[in-house]
CSV table of N, CA and C and ligand atoms in Angstrom, one decimal:
chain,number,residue,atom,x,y,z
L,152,UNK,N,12.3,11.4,-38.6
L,152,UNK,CA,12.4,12.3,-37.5
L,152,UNK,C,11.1,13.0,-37.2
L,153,UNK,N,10.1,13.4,-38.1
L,153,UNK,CA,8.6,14.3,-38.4
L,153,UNK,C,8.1,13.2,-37.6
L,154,UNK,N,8.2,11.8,-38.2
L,154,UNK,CA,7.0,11.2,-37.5
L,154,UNK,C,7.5,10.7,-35.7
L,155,UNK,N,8.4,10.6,-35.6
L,155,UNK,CA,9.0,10.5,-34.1
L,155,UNK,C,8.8,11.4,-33.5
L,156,UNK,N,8.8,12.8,-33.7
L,156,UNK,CA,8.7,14.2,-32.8
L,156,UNK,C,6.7,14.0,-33.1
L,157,UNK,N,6.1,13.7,-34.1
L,157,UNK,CA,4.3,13.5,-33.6
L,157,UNK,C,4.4,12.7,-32.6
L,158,UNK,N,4.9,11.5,-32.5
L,158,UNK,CA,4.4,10.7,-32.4
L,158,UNK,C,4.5,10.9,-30.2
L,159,UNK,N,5.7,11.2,-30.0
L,159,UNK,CA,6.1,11.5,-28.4
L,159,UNK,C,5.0,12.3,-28.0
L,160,UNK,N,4.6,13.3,-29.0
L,160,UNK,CA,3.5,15.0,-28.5
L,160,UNK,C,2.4,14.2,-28.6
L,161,UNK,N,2.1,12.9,-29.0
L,161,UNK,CA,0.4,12.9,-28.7
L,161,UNK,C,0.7,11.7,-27.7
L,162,UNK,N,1.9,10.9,-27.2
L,162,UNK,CA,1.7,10.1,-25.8
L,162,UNK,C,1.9,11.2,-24.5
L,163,UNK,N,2.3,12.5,-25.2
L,163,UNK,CA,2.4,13.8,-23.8
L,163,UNK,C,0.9,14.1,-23.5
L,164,UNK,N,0.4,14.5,-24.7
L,164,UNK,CA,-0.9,15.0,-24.8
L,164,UNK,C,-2.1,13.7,-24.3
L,165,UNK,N,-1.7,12.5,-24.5
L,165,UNK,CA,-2.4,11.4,-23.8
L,165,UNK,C,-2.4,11.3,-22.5
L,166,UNK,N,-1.3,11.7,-21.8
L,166,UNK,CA,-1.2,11.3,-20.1
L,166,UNK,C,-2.6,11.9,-19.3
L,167,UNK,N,-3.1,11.3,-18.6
L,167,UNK,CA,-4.8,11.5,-18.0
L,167,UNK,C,-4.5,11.3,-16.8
L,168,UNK,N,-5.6,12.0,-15.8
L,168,UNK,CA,-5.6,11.5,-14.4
L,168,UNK,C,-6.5,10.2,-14.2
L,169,UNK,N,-5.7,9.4,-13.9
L,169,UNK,CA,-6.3,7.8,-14.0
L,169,UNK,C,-6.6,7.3,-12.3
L,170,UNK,N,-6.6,8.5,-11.4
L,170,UNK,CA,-7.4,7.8,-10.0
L,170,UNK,C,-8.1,8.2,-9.4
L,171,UNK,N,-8.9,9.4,-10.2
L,171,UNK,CA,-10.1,10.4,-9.3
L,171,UNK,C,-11.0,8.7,-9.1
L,172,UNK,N,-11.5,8.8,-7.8
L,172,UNK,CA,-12.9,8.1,-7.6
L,172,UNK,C,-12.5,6.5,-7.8
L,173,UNK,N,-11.4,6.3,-8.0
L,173,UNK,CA,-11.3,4.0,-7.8
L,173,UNK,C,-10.7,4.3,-6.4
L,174,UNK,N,-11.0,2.7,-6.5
L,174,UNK,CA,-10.8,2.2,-4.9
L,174,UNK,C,-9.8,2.4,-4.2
L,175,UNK,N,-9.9,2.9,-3.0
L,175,UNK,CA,-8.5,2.8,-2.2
L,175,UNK,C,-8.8,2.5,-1.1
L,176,UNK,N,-7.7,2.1,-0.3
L,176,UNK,CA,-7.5,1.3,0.8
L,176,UNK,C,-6.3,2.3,1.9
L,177,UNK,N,-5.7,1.5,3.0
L,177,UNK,CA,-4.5,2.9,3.2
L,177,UNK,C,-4.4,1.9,4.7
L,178,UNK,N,-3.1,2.1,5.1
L,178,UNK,CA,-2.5,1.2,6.1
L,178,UNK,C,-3.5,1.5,7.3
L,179,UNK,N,-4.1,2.6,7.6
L,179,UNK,CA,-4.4,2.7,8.6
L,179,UNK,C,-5.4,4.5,8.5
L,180,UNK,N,-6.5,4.8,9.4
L,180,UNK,CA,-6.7,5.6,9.3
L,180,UNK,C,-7.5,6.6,10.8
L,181,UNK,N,-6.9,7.7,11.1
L,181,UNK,CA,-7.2,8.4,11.9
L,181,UNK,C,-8.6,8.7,13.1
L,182,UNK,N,-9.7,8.5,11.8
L,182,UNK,CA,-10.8,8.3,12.3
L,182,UNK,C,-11.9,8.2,10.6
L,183,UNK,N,-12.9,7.7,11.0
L,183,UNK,CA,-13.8,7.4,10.1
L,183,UNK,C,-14.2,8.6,8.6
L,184,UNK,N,-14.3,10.0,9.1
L,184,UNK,CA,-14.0,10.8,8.5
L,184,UNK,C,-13.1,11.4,8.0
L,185,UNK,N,-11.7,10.7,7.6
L,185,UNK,CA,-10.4,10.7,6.9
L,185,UNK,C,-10.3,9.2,6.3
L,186,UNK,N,-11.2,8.8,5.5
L,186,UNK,CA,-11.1,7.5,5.2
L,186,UNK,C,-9.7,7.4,3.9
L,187,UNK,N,-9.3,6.8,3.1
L,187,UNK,CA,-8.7,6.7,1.9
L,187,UNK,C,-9.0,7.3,0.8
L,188,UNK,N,-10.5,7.0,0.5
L,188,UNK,CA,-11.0,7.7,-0.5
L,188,UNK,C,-11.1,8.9,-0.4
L,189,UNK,N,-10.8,9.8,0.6
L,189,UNK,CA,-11.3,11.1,0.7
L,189,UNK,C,-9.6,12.1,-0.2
L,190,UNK,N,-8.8,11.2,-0.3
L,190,UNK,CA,-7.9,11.5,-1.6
L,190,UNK,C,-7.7,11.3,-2.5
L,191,UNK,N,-8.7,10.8,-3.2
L,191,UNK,CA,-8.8,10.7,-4.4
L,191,UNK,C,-10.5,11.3,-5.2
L,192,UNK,N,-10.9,12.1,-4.2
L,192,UNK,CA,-12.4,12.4,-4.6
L,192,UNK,C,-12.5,13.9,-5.2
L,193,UNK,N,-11.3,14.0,-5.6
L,193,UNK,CA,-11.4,15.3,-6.5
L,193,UNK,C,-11.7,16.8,-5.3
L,194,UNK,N,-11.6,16.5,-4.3
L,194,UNK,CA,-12.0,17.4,-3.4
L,194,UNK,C,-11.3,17.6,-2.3
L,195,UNK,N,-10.4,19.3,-2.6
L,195,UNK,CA,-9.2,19.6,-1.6
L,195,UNK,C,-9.9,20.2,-0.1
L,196,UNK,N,-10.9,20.0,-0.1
L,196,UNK,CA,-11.3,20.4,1.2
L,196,UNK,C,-11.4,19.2,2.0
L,197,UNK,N,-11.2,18.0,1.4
L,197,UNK,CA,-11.4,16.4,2.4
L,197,UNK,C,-10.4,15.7,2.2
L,198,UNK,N,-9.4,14.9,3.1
L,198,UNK,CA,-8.5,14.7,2.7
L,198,UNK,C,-8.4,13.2,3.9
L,199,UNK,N,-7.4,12.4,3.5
L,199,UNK,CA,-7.2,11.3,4.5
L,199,UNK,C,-6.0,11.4,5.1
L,200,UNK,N,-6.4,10.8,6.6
L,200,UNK,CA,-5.3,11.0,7.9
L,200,UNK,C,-5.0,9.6,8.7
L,201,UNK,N,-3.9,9.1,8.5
L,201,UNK,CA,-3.3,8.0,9.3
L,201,UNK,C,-3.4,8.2,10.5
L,202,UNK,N,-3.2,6.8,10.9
L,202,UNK,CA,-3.8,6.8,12.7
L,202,UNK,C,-2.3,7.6,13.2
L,203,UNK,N,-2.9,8.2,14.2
L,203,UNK,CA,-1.1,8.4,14.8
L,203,UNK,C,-0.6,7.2,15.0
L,204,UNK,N,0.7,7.4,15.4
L,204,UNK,CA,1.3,8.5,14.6
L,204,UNK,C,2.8,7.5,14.6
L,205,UNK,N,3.0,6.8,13.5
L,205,UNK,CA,4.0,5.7,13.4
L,205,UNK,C,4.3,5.5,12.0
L,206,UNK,N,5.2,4.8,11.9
L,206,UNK,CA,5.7,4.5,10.3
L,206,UNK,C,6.0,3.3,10.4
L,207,UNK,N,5.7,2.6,9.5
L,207,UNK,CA,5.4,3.0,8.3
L,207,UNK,C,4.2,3.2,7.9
L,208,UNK,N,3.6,4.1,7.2
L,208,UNK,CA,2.0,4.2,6.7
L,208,UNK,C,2.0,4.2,5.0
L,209,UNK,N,1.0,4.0,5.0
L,209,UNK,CA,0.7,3.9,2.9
L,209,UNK,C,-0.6,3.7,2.7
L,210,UNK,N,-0.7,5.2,1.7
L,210,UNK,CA,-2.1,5.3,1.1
L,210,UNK,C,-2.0,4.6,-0.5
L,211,UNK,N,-3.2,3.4,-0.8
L,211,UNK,CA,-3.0,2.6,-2.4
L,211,UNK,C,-4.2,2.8,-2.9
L,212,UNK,N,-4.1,3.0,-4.0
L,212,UNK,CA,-4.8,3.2,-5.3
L,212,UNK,C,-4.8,2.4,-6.0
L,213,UNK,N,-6.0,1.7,-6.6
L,213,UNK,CA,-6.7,0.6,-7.5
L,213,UNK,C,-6.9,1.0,-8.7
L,214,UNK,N,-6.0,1.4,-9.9
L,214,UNK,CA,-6.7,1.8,-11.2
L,214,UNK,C,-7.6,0.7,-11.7
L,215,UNK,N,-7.5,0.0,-11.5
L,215,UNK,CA,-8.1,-1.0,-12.3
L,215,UNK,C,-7.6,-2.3,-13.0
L,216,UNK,N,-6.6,-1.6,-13.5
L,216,UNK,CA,-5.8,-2.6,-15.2
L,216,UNK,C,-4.3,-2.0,-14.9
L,217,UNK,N,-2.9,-2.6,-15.5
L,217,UNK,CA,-1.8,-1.7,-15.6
L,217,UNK,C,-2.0,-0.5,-16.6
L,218,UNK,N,-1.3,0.1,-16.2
L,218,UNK,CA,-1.0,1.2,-16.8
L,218,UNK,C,0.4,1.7,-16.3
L,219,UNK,N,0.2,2.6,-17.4
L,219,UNK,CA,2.3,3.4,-17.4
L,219,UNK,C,2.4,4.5,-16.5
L,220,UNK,N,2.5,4.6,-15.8
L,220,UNK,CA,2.1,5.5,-15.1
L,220,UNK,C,3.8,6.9,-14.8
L,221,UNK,N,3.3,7.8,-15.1
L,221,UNK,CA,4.0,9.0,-15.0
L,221,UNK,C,4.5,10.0,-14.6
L,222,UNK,N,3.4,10.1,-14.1
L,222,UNK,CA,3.5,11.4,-12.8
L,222,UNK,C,2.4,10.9,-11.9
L,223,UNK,N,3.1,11.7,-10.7
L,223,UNK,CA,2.1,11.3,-9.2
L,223,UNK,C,2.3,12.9,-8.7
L,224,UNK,N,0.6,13.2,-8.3
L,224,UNK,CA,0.8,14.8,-7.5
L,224,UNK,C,0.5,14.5,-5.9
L,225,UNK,N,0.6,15.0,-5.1
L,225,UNK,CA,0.9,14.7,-3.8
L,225,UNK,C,0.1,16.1,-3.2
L,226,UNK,N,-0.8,16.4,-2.7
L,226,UNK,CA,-1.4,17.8,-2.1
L,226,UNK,C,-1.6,17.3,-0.2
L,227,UNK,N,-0.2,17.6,0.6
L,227,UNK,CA,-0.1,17.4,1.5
L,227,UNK,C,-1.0,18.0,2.5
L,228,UNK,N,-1.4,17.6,3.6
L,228,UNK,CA,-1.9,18.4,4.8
L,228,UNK,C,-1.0,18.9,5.6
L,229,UNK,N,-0.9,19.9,6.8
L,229,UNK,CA,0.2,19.8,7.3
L,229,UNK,C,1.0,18.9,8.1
L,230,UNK,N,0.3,17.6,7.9
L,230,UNK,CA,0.8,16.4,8.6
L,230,UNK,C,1.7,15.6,7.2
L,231,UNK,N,2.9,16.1,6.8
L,231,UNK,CA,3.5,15.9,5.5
L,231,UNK,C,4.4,14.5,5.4
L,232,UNK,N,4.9,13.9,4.4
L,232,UNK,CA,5.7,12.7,4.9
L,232,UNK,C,6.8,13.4,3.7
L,233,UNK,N,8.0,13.1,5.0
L,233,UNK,CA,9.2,13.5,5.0
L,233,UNK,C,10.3,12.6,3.9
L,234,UNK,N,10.0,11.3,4.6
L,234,UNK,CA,10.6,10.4,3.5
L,234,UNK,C,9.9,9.1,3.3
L,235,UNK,N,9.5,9.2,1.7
L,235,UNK,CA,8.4,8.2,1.1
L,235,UNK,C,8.7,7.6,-0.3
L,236,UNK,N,8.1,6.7,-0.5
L,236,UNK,CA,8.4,6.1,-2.0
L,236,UNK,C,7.4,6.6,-2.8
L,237,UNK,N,7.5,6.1,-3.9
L,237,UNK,CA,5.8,5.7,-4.6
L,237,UNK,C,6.0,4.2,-5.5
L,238,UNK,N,5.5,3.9,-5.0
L,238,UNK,CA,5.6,2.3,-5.8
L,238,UNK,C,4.1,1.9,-6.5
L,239,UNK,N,4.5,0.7,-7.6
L,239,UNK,CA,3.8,0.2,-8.8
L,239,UNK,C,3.7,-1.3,-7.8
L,240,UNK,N,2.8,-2.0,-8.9
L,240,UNK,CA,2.4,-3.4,-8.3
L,240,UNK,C,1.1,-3.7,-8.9
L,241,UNK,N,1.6,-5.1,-10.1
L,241,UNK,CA,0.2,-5.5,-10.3
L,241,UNK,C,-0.4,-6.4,-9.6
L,242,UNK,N,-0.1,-6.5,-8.6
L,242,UNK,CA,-0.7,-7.7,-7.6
L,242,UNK,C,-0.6,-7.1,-6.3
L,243,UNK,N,-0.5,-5.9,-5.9
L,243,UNK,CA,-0.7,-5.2,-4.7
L,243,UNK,C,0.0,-6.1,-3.4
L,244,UNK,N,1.2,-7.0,-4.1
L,244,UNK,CA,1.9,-7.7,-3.0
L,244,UNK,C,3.1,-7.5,-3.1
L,245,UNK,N,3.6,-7.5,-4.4
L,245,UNK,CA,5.0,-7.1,-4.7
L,245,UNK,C,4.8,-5.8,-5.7
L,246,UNK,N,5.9,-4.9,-5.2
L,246,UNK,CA,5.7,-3.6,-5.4
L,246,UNK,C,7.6,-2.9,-5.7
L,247,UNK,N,7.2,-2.4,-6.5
L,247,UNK,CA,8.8,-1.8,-7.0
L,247,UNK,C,8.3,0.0,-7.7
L,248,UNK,N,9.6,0.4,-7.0
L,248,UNK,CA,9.7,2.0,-6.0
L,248,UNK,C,10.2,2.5,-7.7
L,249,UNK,N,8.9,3.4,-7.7
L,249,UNK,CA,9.4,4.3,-8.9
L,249,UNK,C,9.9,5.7,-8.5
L,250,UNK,N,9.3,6.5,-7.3
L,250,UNK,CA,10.0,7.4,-7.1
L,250,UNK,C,10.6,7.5,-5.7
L,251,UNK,N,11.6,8.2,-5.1
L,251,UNK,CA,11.9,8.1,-3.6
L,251,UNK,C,12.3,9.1,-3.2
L,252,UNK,N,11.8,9.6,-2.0
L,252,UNK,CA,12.9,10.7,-1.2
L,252,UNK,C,13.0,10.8,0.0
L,253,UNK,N,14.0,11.6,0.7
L,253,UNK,CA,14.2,11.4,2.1
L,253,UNK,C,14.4,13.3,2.5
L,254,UNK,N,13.9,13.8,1.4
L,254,UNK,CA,13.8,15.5,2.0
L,254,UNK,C,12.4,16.0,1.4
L,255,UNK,N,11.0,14.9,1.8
L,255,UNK,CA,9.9,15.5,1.2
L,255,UNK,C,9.9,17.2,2.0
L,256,UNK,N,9.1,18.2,1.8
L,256,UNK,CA,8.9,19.4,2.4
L,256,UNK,C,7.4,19.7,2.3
L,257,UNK,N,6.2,18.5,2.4
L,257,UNK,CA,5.0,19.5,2.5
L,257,UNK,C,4.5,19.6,1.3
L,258,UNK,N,3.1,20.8,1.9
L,258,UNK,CA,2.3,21.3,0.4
L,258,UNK,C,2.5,20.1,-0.7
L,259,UNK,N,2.9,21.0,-2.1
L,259,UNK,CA,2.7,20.2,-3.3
L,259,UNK,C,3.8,19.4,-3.3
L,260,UNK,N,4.1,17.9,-3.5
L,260,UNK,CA,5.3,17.4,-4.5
L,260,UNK,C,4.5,16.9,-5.9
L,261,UNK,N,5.1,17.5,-6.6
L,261,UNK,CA,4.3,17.2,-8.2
L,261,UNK,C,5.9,16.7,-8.6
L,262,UNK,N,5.5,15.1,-8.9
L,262,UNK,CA,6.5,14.1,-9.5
L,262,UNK,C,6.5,13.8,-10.8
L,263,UNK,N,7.6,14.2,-11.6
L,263,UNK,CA,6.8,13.9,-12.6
L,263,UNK,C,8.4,13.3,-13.6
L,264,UNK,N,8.4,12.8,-14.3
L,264,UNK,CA,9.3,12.0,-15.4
L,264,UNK,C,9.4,10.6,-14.8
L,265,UNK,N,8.3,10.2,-14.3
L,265,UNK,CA,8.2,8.8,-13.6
L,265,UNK,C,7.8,7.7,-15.0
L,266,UNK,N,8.8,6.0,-14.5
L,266,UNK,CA,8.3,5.4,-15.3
L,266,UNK,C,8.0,4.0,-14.5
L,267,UNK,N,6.6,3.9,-14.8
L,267,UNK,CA,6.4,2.2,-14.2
L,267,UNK,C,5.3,1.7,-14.6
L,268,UNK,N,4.8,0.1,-14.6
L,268,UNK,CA,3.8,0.3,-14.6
L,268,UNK,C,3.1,-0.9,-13.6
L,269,UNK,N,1.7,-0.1,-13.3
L,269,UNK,CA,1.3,-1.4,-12.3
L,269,UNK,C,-0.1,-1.0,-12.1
L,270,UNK,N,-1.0,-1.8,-11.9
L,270,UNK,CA,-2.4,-1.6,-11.6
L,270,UNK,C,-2.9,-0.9,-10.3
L,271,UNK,N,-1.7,-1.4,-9.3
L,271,UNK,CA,-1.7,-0.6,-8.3
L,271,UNK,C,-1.0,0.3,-8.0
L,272,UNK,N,-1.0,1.8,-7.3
L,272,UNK,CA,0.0,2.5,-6.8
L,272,UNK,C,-0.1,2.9,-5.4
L,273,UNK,N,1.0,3.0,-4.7
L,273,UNK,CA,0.8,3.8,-3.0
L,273,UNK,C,1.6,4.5,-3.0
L,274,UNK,N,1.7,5.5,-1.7
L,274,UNK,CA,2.5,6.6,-1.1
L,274,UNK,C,2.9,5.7,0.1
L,275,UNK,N,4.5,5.2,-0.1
L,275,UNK,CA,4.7,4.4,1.2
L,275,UNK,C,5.7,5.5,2.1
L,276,UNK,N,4.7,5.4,3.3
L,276,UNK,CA,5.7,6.6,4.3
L,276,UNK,C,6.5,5.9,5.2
L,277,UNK,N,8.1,6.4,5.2
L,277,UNK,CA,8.6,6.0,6.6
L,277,UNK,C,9.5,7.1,7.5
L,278,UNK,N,9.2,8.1,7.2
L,278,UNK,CA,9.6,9.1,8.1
L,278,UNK,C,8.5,10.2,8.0
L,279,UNK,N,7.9,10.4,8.9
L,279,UNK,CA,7.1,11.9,9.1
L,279,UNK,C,7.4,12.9,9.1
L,280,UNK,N,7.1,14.1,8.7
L,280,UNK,CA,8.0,15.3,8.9
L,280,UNK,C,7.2,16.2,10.1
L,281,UNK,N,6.5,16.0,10.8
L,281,UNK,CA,5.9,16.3,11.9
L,281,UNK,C,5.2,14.9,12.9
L,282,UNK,N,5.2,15.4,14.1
L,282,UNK,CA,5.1,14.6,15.2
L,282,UNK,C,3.4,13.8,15.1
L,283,UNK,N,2.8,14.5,13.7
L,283,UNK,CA,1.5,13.9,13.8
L,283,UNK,C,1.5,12.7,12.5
L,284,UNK,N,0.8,11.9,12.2
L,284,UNK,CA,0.6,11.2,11.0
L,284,UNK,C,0.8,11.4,9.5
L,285,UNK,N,0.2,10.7,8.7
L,285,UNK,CA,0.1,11.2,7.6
L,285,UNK,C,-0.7,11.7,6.5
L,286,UNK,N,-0.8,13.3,6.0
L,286,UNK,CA,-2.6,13.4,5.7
L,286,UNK,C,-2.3,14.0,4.3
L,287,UNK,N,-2.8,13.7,3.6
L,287,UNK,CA,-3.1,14.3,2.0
L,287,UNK,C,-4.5,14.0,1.8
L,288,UNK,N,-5.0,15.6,0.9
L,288,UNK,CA,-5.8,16.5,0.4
L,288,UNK,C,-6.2,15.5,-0.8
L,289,UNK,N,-5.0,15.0,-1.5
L,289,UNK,CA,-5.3,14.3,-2.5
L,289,UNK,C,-4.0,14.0,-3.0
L,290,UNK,N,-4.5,12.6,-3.7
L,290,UNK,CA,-3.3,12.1,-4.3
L,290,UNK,C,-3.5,11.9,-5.8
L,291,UNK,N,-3.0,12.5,-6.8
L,291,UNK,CA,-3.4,12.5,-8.4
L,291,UNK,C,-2.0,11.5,-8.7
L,292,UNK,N,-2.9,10.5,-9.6
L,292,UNK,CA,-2.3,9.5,-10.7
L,292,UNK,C,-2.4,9.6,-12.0
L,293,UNK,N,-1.2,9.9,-12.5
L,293,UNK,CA,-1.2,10.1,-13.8
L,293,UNK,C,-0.6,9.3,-15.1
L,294,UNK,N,-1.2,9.4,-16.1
L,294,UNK,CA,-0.6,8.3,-17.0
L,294,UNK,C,-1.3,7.8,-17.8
L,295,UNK,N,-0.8,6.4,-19.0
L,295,UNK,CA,-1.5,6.3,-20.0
L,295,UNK,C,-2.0,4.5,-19.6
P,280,LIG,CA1,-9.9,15.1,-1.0
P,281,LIG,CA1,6.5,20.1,-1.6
């Protein structure tokens, strides 16, 4: 039981943010300066904005390699998505929905007791919660 209770506290203490600065891509984007990358650049003052203003939209992240991934933070603009997935995919073609909801609210959704794993992850939107696009500040990937 001693070594089972170590052993959980150092895969807790392991979980890392695994997508400041890799590649991303994103269904579509508003104008040149709201590119994809601009949520994942560690920087809440720049953020990416989908073209208006339709659904479905999705912002994806390239870690690199699979990984387990566990928590996803979400730092909305006020252009927020209402109802979205987050899905895995190690082939960025086939993709399976680790978290979902249909009453997002904005600001922060910090997701967390997620299990999946995939080299890829996105934010797939299909309901908007306002009449404009879809914009986040930043999107944090978390996990081992
Ligand atoms: Ca940013
Ligand atoms: Ca929220």
């Amino acid at each position: 039981m001693t070594i089972k209770f170590y052993e959980t506290t150092e895969t807790e203490a392991a979980e890392s943010l695994l997508s400041l600065a890799r590649p991303a891509t994103s269904s579509s984007i508003e104008k040149a300066a709201l590119g994809p990358e601009k949520a994942f650049d560690g920087d809440f003052t720049t953020r990416w904005g989908s073209l208006e203003f339709t659904d479905p939209q999705w912002l994806q992240i390239d870690l690199g390699s699979p990984k387990n991934i566990s928590r996803v933070r979400l730092f909305w603009e006020t252009a927020y998505g209402k109802t979205y997935q987050i899905q895995v995919s190690n082939d960025a073609a086939v993709w399976t929905t680790v978290y979902e909801t249909t009453a997002g609210d904005g600001n922060e959704d910090d997701l967390t007791g997620l299990s999946g794993t995939g080299r890829y992850v996105r934010m797939y939107g299909t309901e908007r919660g306002t009449r404009f696009g879809y914009s986040l500040y930043e999107m944090q990937v978390y996990g081992t």
